[in-house]
PDB file of C-alpha atoms in Angstrom:
ATOM      1  CA  MET A   1     -16.303 -13.986 -32.879  1.00  0.00           C
ATOM      2  CA  TRP A   2     -14.127 -11.053 -33.116  1.00  0.00           C
ATOM      3  CA  LYS A   3     -13.448  -7.843 -31.222  1.00  0.00           C
ATOM      4  CA  ARG A   4     -12.109  -5.141 -32.720  1.00  0.00           C
ATOM      5  CA  PHE A   5      -9.619  -2.277 -31.428  1.00  0.00           C
ATOM      6  CA  PRO A   6     -10.198   1.269 -31.741  1.00  0.00           C
ATOM      7  CA  GLU A   7      -7.768   2.241 -29.995  1.00  0.00           C
ATOM      8  CA  TYR A   8      -5.650   1.062 -32.838  1.00  0.00           C
ATOM      9  CA  GLY A   9      -7.583   2.902 -35.175  1.00  0.00           C
ATOM     10  CA  GLY A  10      -9.198  -1.043 -35.947  1.00  0.00           C
ATOM     11  CA  ALA A  11      -6.730  -2.447 -37.254  1.00  0.00           C
ATOM     12  CA  PHE A  12      -6.135  -5.269 -34.446  1.00  0.00           C
ATOM     13  CA  ARG A  13      -8.739  -7.875 -33.574  1.00  0.00           C
ATOM     14  CA  ALA A  14      -8.412 -10.955 -31.568  1.00  0.00           C
ATOM     15  CA  ARG A  15     -10.644 -13.936 -31.992  1.00  0.00           C
ATOM     16  CA  ILE A  16     -12.447 -14.325 -28.062  1.00  0.00           C
ATOM     17  CA  CYS A  17     -14.076 -17.049 -29.904  1.00  0.00           C
ATOM     18  CA  PHE A  18     -14.070 -20.425 -27.511  1.00  0.00           C
ATOM     19  CA  TRP A  19     -14.823 -22.742 -30.167  1.00  0.00           C
ATOM     20  CA  PRO A  20     -11.267 -24.767 -31.479  1.00  0.00           C
ATOM     21  CA  ARG A  21     -10.765 -23.228 -34.726  1.00  0.00           C
ATOM     22  CA  ARG A  22     -11.374 -26.680 -36.793  1.00  0.00           C
ATOM     23  CA  LEU A  23     -14.548 -26.196 -35.706  1.00  0.00           C
ATOM     24  CA  CYS A  24     -15.680 -22.634 -36.118  1.00  0.00           C
ATOM     25  CA  ASN A  25     -13.959 -22.843 -40.235  1.00  0.00           C
ATOM     26  CA  ARG A  26     -17.443 -26.063 -40.401  1.00  0.00           C
ATOM     27  CA  LEU A  27     -19.941 -24.111 -38.397  1.00  0.00           C
ATOM     28  CA  PHE A  28     -19.785 -20.902 -40.208  1.00  0.00           C
ATOM     29  CA  PRO A  29     -16.992 -20.597 -43.170  1.00  0.00           C
ATOM     30  CA  LYS A  30     -18.536 -17.795 -45.181  1.00  0.00           C
ATOM     31  CA  LEU A  31     -18.565 -16.418 -42.246  1.00  0.00           C
ATOM     32  CA  CYS A  32     -14.199 -16.998 -41.766  1.00  0.00           C
ATOM     33  CA  ARG A  33     -13.660 -16.615 -45.297  1.00  0.00           C
ATOM     34  CA  GLN A  34     -15.349 -12.605 -45.505  1.00  0.00           C
ATOM     35  CA  GLU A  35     -13.323 -11.722 -42.191  1.00  0.00           C
ATOM     36  CA  ARG A  36     -10.155 -13.461 -44.270  1.00  0.00           C
ATOM     37  CA  THR A  37     -10.615 -11.141 -47.249  1.00  0.00           C
ATOM     38  CA  SER A  38     -11.705  -8.290 -45.975  1.00  0.00           C
ATOM     39  CA  ASP A  39      -8.376  -7.952 -44.422  1.00  0.00           C
ATOM     40  CA  MET A  40      -6.939  -8.419 -47.784  1.00  0.00           C
ATOM     41  CA  ARG A  41      -8.638  -6.469 -49.303  1.00  0.00           C
ATOM     42  CA  ARG A  42      -8.350  -2.980 -46.465  1.00  0.00           C
ATOM     43  CA  PRO A  43      -6.480  -0.015 -47.878  1.00  0.00           C
ATOM     44  CA  MET A  44      -3.342  -0.276 -45.701  1.00  0.00           C
ATOM     45  CA  PHE A  45      -2.329   3.218 -46.582  1.00  0.00           C
ATOM     46  CA  VAL A  46      -4.395   7.139 -47.768  1.00  0.00           C
ATOM     47  CA  GLY A  47      -4.306   6.651 -51.781  1.00  0.00           C
ATOM     48  CA  GLU A  48      -3.929   2.534 -52.125  1.00  0.00           C
ATOM     49  CA  GLN A  49      -7.138   2.337 -53.351  1.00  0.00           C
ATOM     50  CA  GLU A  50      -6.501   4.819 -56.260  1.00  0.00           C
ATOM     51  CA  LEU A  51      -3.715   3.439 -56.877  1.00  0.00           C
ATOM     52  CA  ARG A  52      -5.162  -0.256 -56.982  1.00  0.00           C
ATOM     53  CA  ASP A  53      -7.764   0.193 -60.225  1.00  0.00           C
ATOM     54  CA  ALA A  54      -5.115   3.202 -61.987  1.00  0.00           C
ATOM     55  CA  GLN A  55      -2.876  -0.060 -61.906  1.00  0.00           C
ATOM     56  CA  CYS A  56      -5.901  -1.812 -63.286  1.00  0.00           C
ATOM     57  CA  ARG A  57      -7.009   0.131 -66.032  1.00  0.00           C
ATOM     58  CA  VAL A  58      -3.243   0.510 -67.251  1.00  0.00           C
ATOM     59  CA  GLY A  59      -3.548  -3.368 -67.428  1.00  0.00           C
ATOM     60  CA  MET A  60      -6.735  -3.417 -69.389  1.00  0.00           C
ATOM     61  CA  ILE A  61      -5.036  -0.427 -71.830  1.00  0.00           C
ATOM     62  CA  ILE A  62      -1.623  -2.864 -72.817  1.00  0.00           C
ATOM     63  CA  SER A  63      -4.481  -5.875 -72.995  1.00  0.00           C
ATOM     64  CA  ASN A  64      -6.675  -4.459 -75.642  1.00  0.00           C
ATOM     65  CA  CYS A  65      -3.445  -3.066 -76.965  1.00  0.00           C
ATOM     66  CA  ALA A  66      -1.668  -6.165 -77.349  1.00  0.00           C
ATOM     67  CA  MET A  67      -5.015  -6.512 -78.961  1.00  0.00           C
ATOM     68  CA  LEU A  68      -4.897  -4.082 -80.642  1.00  0.00           C
ATOM     69  CA  GLU A  69      -0.862  -5.317 -82.281  1.00  0.00           C
ATOM     70  CA  ALA A  70      -3.315  -9.370 -82.489  1.00  0.00           C
ATOM     71  CA  ALA A  71      -5.539  -7.648 -85.090  1.00  0.00           C
ATOM     72  CA  VAL A  72      -2.709  -6.196 -87.142  1.00  0.00           C
ATOM     73  CA  ALA A  73      -0.210  -9.431 -87.265  1.00  0.00           C
ATOM     74  CA  TYR A  74      -3.004 -11.024 -88.383  1.00  0.00           C
ATOM     75  CA  LEU A  75      -4.759  -8.709 -90.708  1.00  0.00           C
ATOM     76  CA  GLU A  76      -0.476  -8.905 -92.505  1.00  0.00           C
ATOM     77  CA  TRP A  77      -0.176 -11.967 -92.333  1.00  0.00           C
ATOM     78  CA  GLN A  78      -3.663 -13.129 -94.917  1.00  0.00           C
ATOM     79  CA  LEU A  79      -1.925 -10.657 -97.191  1.00  0.00           C
ATOM     80  CA  VAL A  80       1.566 -12.355 -96.661  1.00  0.00           C
ATOM     81  CA  ALA A  81      -0.258 -15.458 -97.704  1.00  0.00           C
ATOM     82  CA  PHE A  82      -2.971 -14.360-100.743  1.00  0.00           C
ATOM     83  CA  THR A  83       0.694 -12.684-102.079  1.00  0.00           C
ATOM     84  CA  TRP A  84       2.763 -16.107-102.095  1.00  0.00           C
ATOM     85  CA  ASP A  85      -0.062 -17.896-103.797  1.00  0.00           C
ATOM     86  CA  LYS A  86      -0.193 -15.128-106.387  1.00  0.00           C
ATOM     87  CA  GLU A  87       3.867 -15.578-106.587  1.00  0.00           C
ATOM     88  CA  ASN A  88       3.101 -19.261-106.622  1.00  0.00           C
ATOM     89  CA  PRO A  89       0.148 -20.979-109.304  1.00  0.00           C
ATOM     90  CA  THR A  90       1.243 -23.905-109.534  1.00  0.00           C
ATOM     91  CA  ALA A  91       1.618 -25.160-105.636  1.00  0.00           C
ATOM     92  CA  SER A  92      -0.989 -27.721-104.286  1.00  0.00           C
ATOM     93  CA  PRO A  93      -2.801 -27.376-101.506  1.00  0.00           C
ATOM     94  CA  ALA A  94      -1.170 -29.373 -98.840  1.00  0.00           C
ATOM     95  CA  ASP A  95       2.497 -27.235-100.266  1.00  0.00           C
ATOM     96  CA  ARG A  96       1.071 -24.082-100.148  1.00  0.00           C
ATOM     97  CA  GLN A  97      -0.073 -24.333 -96.344  1.00  0.00           C
ATOM     98  CA  ALA A  98       3.007 -26.360 -95.501  1.00  0.00           C
ATOM     99  CA  ALA A  99       5.890 -23.278 -97.322  1.00  0.00           C
ATOM    100  CA  ILE A 100       3.102 -20.355 -94.968  1.00  0.00           C
ATOM    101  CA  ILE A 101       3.157 -21.821 -92.047  1.00  0.00           C
ATOM    102  CA  ALA A 102       6.876 -22.071 -92.148  1.00  0.00           C
ATOM    103  CA  ARG A 103       7.195 -18.894 -93.518  1.00  0.00           C
ATOM    104  CA  ARG A 104       5.156 -17.980 -90.380  1.00  0.00           C
ATOM    105  CA  ASN A 105       7.450 -19.917 -87.766  1.00  0.00           C
ATOM    106  CA  ASP A 106      10.312 -17.957 -88.501  1.00  0.00           C
ATOM    107  CA  TRP A 107       7.917 -14.518 -87.648  1.00  0.00           C
ATOM    108  CA  ASN A 108       9.020 -12.187 -84.631  1.00  0.00           C
ATOM    109  CA  LYS A 109       6.590 -12.917 -82.761  1.00  0.00           C
ATOM    110  CA  TYR A 110       7.201  -9.398 -80.377  1.00  0.00           C
ATOM    111  CA  THR A 111       7.736  -6.860 -83.111  1.00  0.00           C
ATOM    112  CA  PRO A 112       6.403  -3.692 -81.748  1.00  0.00           C
ATOM    113  CA  LEU A 113       3.330  -2.121 -82.695  1.00  0.00           C
ATOM    114  CA  ASP A 114       4.767   0.877 -84.902  1.00  0.00           C
ATOM    115  CA  SER A 115       7.020  -2.344 -86.896  1.00  0.00           C
ATOM    116  CA  ARG A 116       3.866  -3.738 -87.405  1.00  0.00           C
ATOM    117  CA  LEU A 117       1.778  -1.742 -88.729  1.00  0.00           C
ATOM    118  CA  GLY A 118       4.582  -0.703 -91.381  1.00  0.00           C
ATOM    119  CA  SER A 119       5.286  -4.155 -92.003  1.00  0.00           C
ATOM    120  CA  ALA A 120       1.074  -4.874 -92.744  1.00  0.00           C
ATOM    121  CA  SER A 121       1.286  -1.646 -95.459  1.00  0.00           C
ATOM    122  CA  ASN A 122       4.412  -2.496 -97.282  1.00  0.00           C
ATOM    123  CA  ALA A 123       1.727  -6.305 -97.584  1.00  0.00           C
ATOM    124  CA  MET A 124      -1.406  -4.419 -97.760  1.00  0.00           C
ATOM    125  CA  ASN A 125       1.077  -2.397-101.322  1.00  0.00           C
ATOM    126  CA  ALA A 126       1.804  -5.168-102.465  1.00  0.00           C
ATOM    127  CA  SER A 127       1.974  -5.782-106.556  1.00  0.00           C
ATOM    128  CA  ALA A 128      -0.865  -8.495-106.235  1.00  0.00           C
ATOM    129  CA  ILE A 129      -2.896  -6.676-103.390  1.00  0.00           C
ATOM    130  CA  THR A 130      -2.079  -4.115-105.686  1.00  0.00           C
ATOM    131  CA  GLU A 131      -3.671  -5.780-109.058  1.00  0.00           C
ATOM    132  CA  ARG A 132      -6.577  -6.710-107.685  1.00  0.00           C
ATOM    133  CA  ALA A 133      -7.324  -3.551-106.344  1.00  0.00           C
ATOM    134  CA  ASN A 134      -6.999  -1.925-109.782  1.00  0.00           C
ATOM    135  CA  ARG A 135      -9.306  -5.113-110.495  1.00  0.00           C
ATOM    136  CA  VAL A 136     -11.785  -5.004-107.198  1.00  0.00           C
ATOM    137  CA  PRO A 137     -13.138  -1.377-106.128  1.00  0.00           C
ATOM    138  CA  ARG A 138     -13.948  -2.768-103.142  1.00  0.00           C
ATOM    139  CA  VAL A 139     -10.466  -3.277-101.629  1.00  0.00           C
ATOM    140  CA  ARG A 140      -9.261  -0.510-103.279  1.00  0.00           C
ATOM    141  CA  GLU A 141     -11.730   0.993-100.572  1.00  0.00           C
ATOM    142  CA  LEU A 142     -10.565  -1.219 -97.525  1.00  0.00           C
ATOM    143  CA  ARG A 143      -6.961   0.029 -99.064  1.00  0.00           C
ATOM    144  CA  SER A 144      -7.913   3.586 -98.657  1.00  0.00           C
ATOM    145  CA  LYS A 145      -9.687   2.469 -95.248  1.00  0.00           C
ATOM    146  CA  TRP A 146      -6.478   0.802 -93.822  1.00  0.00           C
ATOM    147  CA  ASN A 147      -4.383   3.776 -93.743  1.00  0.00           C
ATOM    148  CA  LYS A 148      -6.401   5.319 -91.691  1.00  0.00           C
ATOM    149  CA  LEU A 149      -6.735   2.726 -89.395  1.00  0.00           C
ATOM    150  CA  ARG A 150      -3.374   2.512 -89.352  1.00  0.00           C
ATOM    151  CA  GLU A 151      -3.000   6.275 -88.660  1.00  0.00           C
ATOM    152  CA  GLU A 152      -5.470   5.388 -85.761  1.00  0.00           C
ATOM    153  CA  ALA A 153      -3.370   2.644 -84.312  1.00  0.00           C
ATOM    154  CA  ARG A 154      -0.220   4.650 -84.039  1.00  0.00           C
ATOM    155  CA  ASP A 155      -2.063   7.036 -81.983  1.00  0.00           C
ATOM    156  CA  CYS A 156      -3.162   4.626 -79.621  1.00  0.00           C
ATOM    157  CA  GLY A 157       0.066   2.783 -79.673  1.00  0.00           C
ATOM    158  CA  VAL A 158       2.024   6.273 -78.851  1.00  0.00           C
ATOM    159  CA  LYS A 159      -0.711   6.997 -76.055  1.00  0.00           C
ATOM    160  CA  ARG A 160       0.527   3.226 -74.711  1.00  0.00           C
ATOM    161  CA  ASN A 161       3.284   4.118 -74.491  1.00  0.00           C
ATOM    162  CA  VAL A 162       2.876   6.917 -72.785  1.00  0.00           C
ATOM    163  CA  ILE A 163       0.714   5.364 -69.194  1.00  0.00           C
ATOM    164  CA  GLY A 164       3.079   1.509 -69.945  1.00  0.00           C
ATOM    165  CA  HIS A 165       5.839   3.328 -69.361  1.00  0.00           C
ATOM    166  CA  THR A 166       5.497   5.520 -66.242  1.00  0.00           C
ATOM    167  CA  GLU A 167       5.033   4.619 -62.700  1.00  0.00           C
ATOM    168  CA  LEU A 168       2.201   4.819 -60.652  1.00  0.00           C
ATOM    169  CA  ALA A 169       2.514   7.413 -57.417  1.00  0.00           C
ATOM    170  CA  TRP A 170       0.448   9.102 -54.892  1.00  0.00           C
ATOM    171  CA  HIS A 171       0.472  13.181 -54.171  1.00  0.00           C
ATOM    172  CA  ASN A 172      -1.308  15.701 -52.865  1.00  0.00           C
ATOM    173  CA  GLY A 173      -4.088  14.109 -52.808  1.00  0.00           C
ATOM    174  CA  ARG A 174      -4.032  12.722 -55.981  1.00  0.00           C
ATOM    175  CA  VAL A 175      -3.364   9.590 -58.480  1.00  0.00           C
ATOM    176  CA  VAL A 176      -0.078  11.047 -61.108  1.00  0.00           C
ATOM    177  CA  ARG A 177       2.151   9.583 -63.413  1.00  0.00           C
ATOM    178  CA  THR A 178       5.647  10.219 -63.054  1.00  0.00           C
ATOM    179  CA  ILE A 179       8.958   9.685 -65.360  1.00  0.00           C
ATOM    180  CA  GLY A 180      11.942   9.482 -63.494  1.00  0.00           C
ATOM    181  CA  ARG A 181      15.241  11.311 -63.952  1.00  0.00           C
ATOM    182  CA  PRO A 182      16.674  13.135 -65.963  1.00  0.00           C
ATOM    183  CA  TRP A 183      13.258  14.280 -66.668  1.00  0.00           C
ATOM    184  CA  GLN A 184      11.093  14.345 -63.372  1.00  0.00           C
ATOM    185  CA  GLU A 185       8.136  14.788 -65.390  1.00  0.00           C
ATOM    186  CA  SER A 186       4.602  14.185 -63.245  1.00  0.00           C
ATOM    187  CA  ALA A 187       1.026  15.200 -63.923  1.00  0.00           C
ATOM    188  CA  PRO A 188      -2.662  13.553 -62.621  1.00  0.00           C
ATOM    189  CA  VAL A 189      -4.189  10.839 -63.650  1.00  0.00           C
ATOM    190  CA  SER A 190      -7.458  11.072 -65.149  1.00  0.00           C
ATOM    191  CA  GLU A 191     -10.075   8.085 -64.268  1.00  0.00           C
ATOM    192  CA  ALA A 192     -12.252   9.070 -67.943  1.00  0.00           C
ATOM    193  CA  ASP A 193      -9.038   9.661 -70.021  1.00  0.00           C
ATOM    194  CA  ASP A 194      -7.757   5.877 -69.337  1.00  0.00           C
ATOM    195  CA  GLU A 195     -11.226   4.390 -69.816  1.00  0.00           C
ATOM    196  CA  ALA A 196     -11.401   6.571 -73.125  1.00  0.00           C
ATOM    197  CA  LEU A 197      -8.041   5.412 -74.035  1.00  0.00           C
ATOM    198  CA  ARG A 198      -8.697   1.707 -73.308  1.00  0.00           C
ATOM    199  CA  SER A 199     -12.054   2.002 -75.082  1.00  0.00           C
ATOM    200  CA  GLU A 200     -10.699   3.321 -78.224  1.00  0.00           C
ATOM    201  CA  ILE A 201      -8.009   0.922 -78.846  1.00  0.00           C
ATOM    202  CA  GLY A 202     -10.807  -2.196 -78.484  1.00  0.00           C
ATOM    203  CA  ARG A 203     -12.663  -0.414 -81.068  1.00  0.00           C
ATOM    204  CA  VAL A 204      -9.968   0.084 -83.655  1.00  0.00           C
ATOM    205  CA  ALA A 205      -8.873  -3.698 -83.347  1.00  0.00           C
ATOM    206  CA  ILE A 206     -11.687  -4.989 -83.971  1.00  0.00           C
ATOM    207  CA  GLU A 207     -12.607  -2.731 -86.853  1.00  0.00           C
ATOM    208  CA  ILE A 208      -9.430  -4.075 -87.887  1.00  0.00           C
ATOM    209  CA  SER A 209     -10.659  -7.335 -87.973  1.00  0.00           C
ATOM    210  CA  ALA A 210     -13.707  -6.665 -89.268  1.00  0.00           C
ATOM    211  CA  LEU A 211     -11.430  -4.854 -92.092  1.00  0.00           C
ATOM    212  CA  THR A 212      -9.433  -8.436 -92.513  1.00  0.00           C
ATOM    213  CA  THR A 213     -12.577 -10.620 -92.333  1.00  0.00           C
ATOM    214  CA  GLU A 214     -14.404  -8.791 -95.040  1.00  0.00           C
ATOM    215  CA  LEU A 215     -10.927  -8.437 -96.828  1.00  0.00           C
ATOM    216  CA  GLY A 216     -10.053 -12.430 -97.423  1.00  0.00           C
ATOM    217  CA  PHE A 217     -13.853 -12.526 -98.807  1.00  0.00           C
ATOM    218  CA  ALA A 218     -13.408  -9.849-101.595  1.00  0.00           C
ATOM    219  CA  LEU A 219      -9.447 -11.057-101.993  1.00  0.00           C
ATOM    220  CA  PRO A 220      -9.662 -14.079-101.005  1.00  0.00           C
ATOM    221  CA  PHE A 221      -7.279 -15.469 -98.573  1.00  0.00           C
ATOM    222  CA  ALA A 222      -5.252 -18.365 -99.011  1.00  0.00           C
ATOM    223  CA  ASP A 223      -4.771 -19.899 -95.326  1.00  0.00           C
ATOM    224  CA  GLN A 224      -6.415 -22.393 -94.654  1.00  0.00           C
ATOM    225  CA  ASP A 225      -6.014 -19.904 -91.292  1.00  0.00           C
ATOM    226  CA  GLN A 226      -8.877 -17.854 -91.699  1.00  0.00           C
ATOM    227  CA  ILE A 227     -10.687 -15.930 -89.009  1.00  0.00           C
ATOM    228  CA  ILE A 228     -14.436 -14.086 -89.285  1.00  0.00           C
ATOM    229  CA  SER A 229     -14.864 -11.877 -87.165  1.00  0.00           C
ATOM    230  CA  VAL A 230     -18.384 -11.310 -86.534  1.00  0.00           C
ATOM    231  CA  SER A 231     -17.970  -9.197 -84.136  1.00  0.00           C
ATOM    232  CA  THR A 232     -19.373  -4.596 -84.985  1.00  0.00           C
ATOM    233  CA  PRO A 233     -17.524  -2.170 -84.756  1.00  0.00           C
ATOM    234  CA  PRO A 234     -18.981   0.501 -82.057  1.00  0.00           C
ATOM    235  CA  ARG A 235     -20.300   3.418 -84.269  1.00  0.00           C
TER     236      ARG A 235
END
């Protein structure tokens, strides 16, 4: 149905079918669809496919880091809810939930990860949590585990920033990450390093979610909007 012109590198083609195009699409829909999609997927310049793959990995890393930020925010929120409940022992369940929801609505949903980690640590060190940790050994252990996960999450955020705030380019036959003026720095992109970082961020997010679930049973949490994580962190 199509003829390629090798003298133009196969980039130009002409339809030599004598059938009407609508009828041809009806009789051979799969073939016509393959021809159209193959044009869209074919790289137009050297290094384009490698750049696409690198951009895809950047997107997955940023997406995983958003999942990590959500896990930290949810941990902080459950700690805040527990503390509020302890500070207001006479409040009814309806009043408690209304107050918690009102306070949650005042939160900034786009707080940077480093600031969110600091807020979660402050919530973890609240007097109500400390009092509980003094009486329940498991809560004390989970607080210690949080300190380790916090530093791992902070390290993931720093590495994410390096990837998210640089430009991908094709230079000397390979993909590089560049930082513009006044630094004008560049470094080669490693697919293995990108995949390792994506996996590491996902692991830390899962472990924080699992810690939140276990901490929720040990306290317990006061907010009715409680998510139980059943995912087992990778070893």
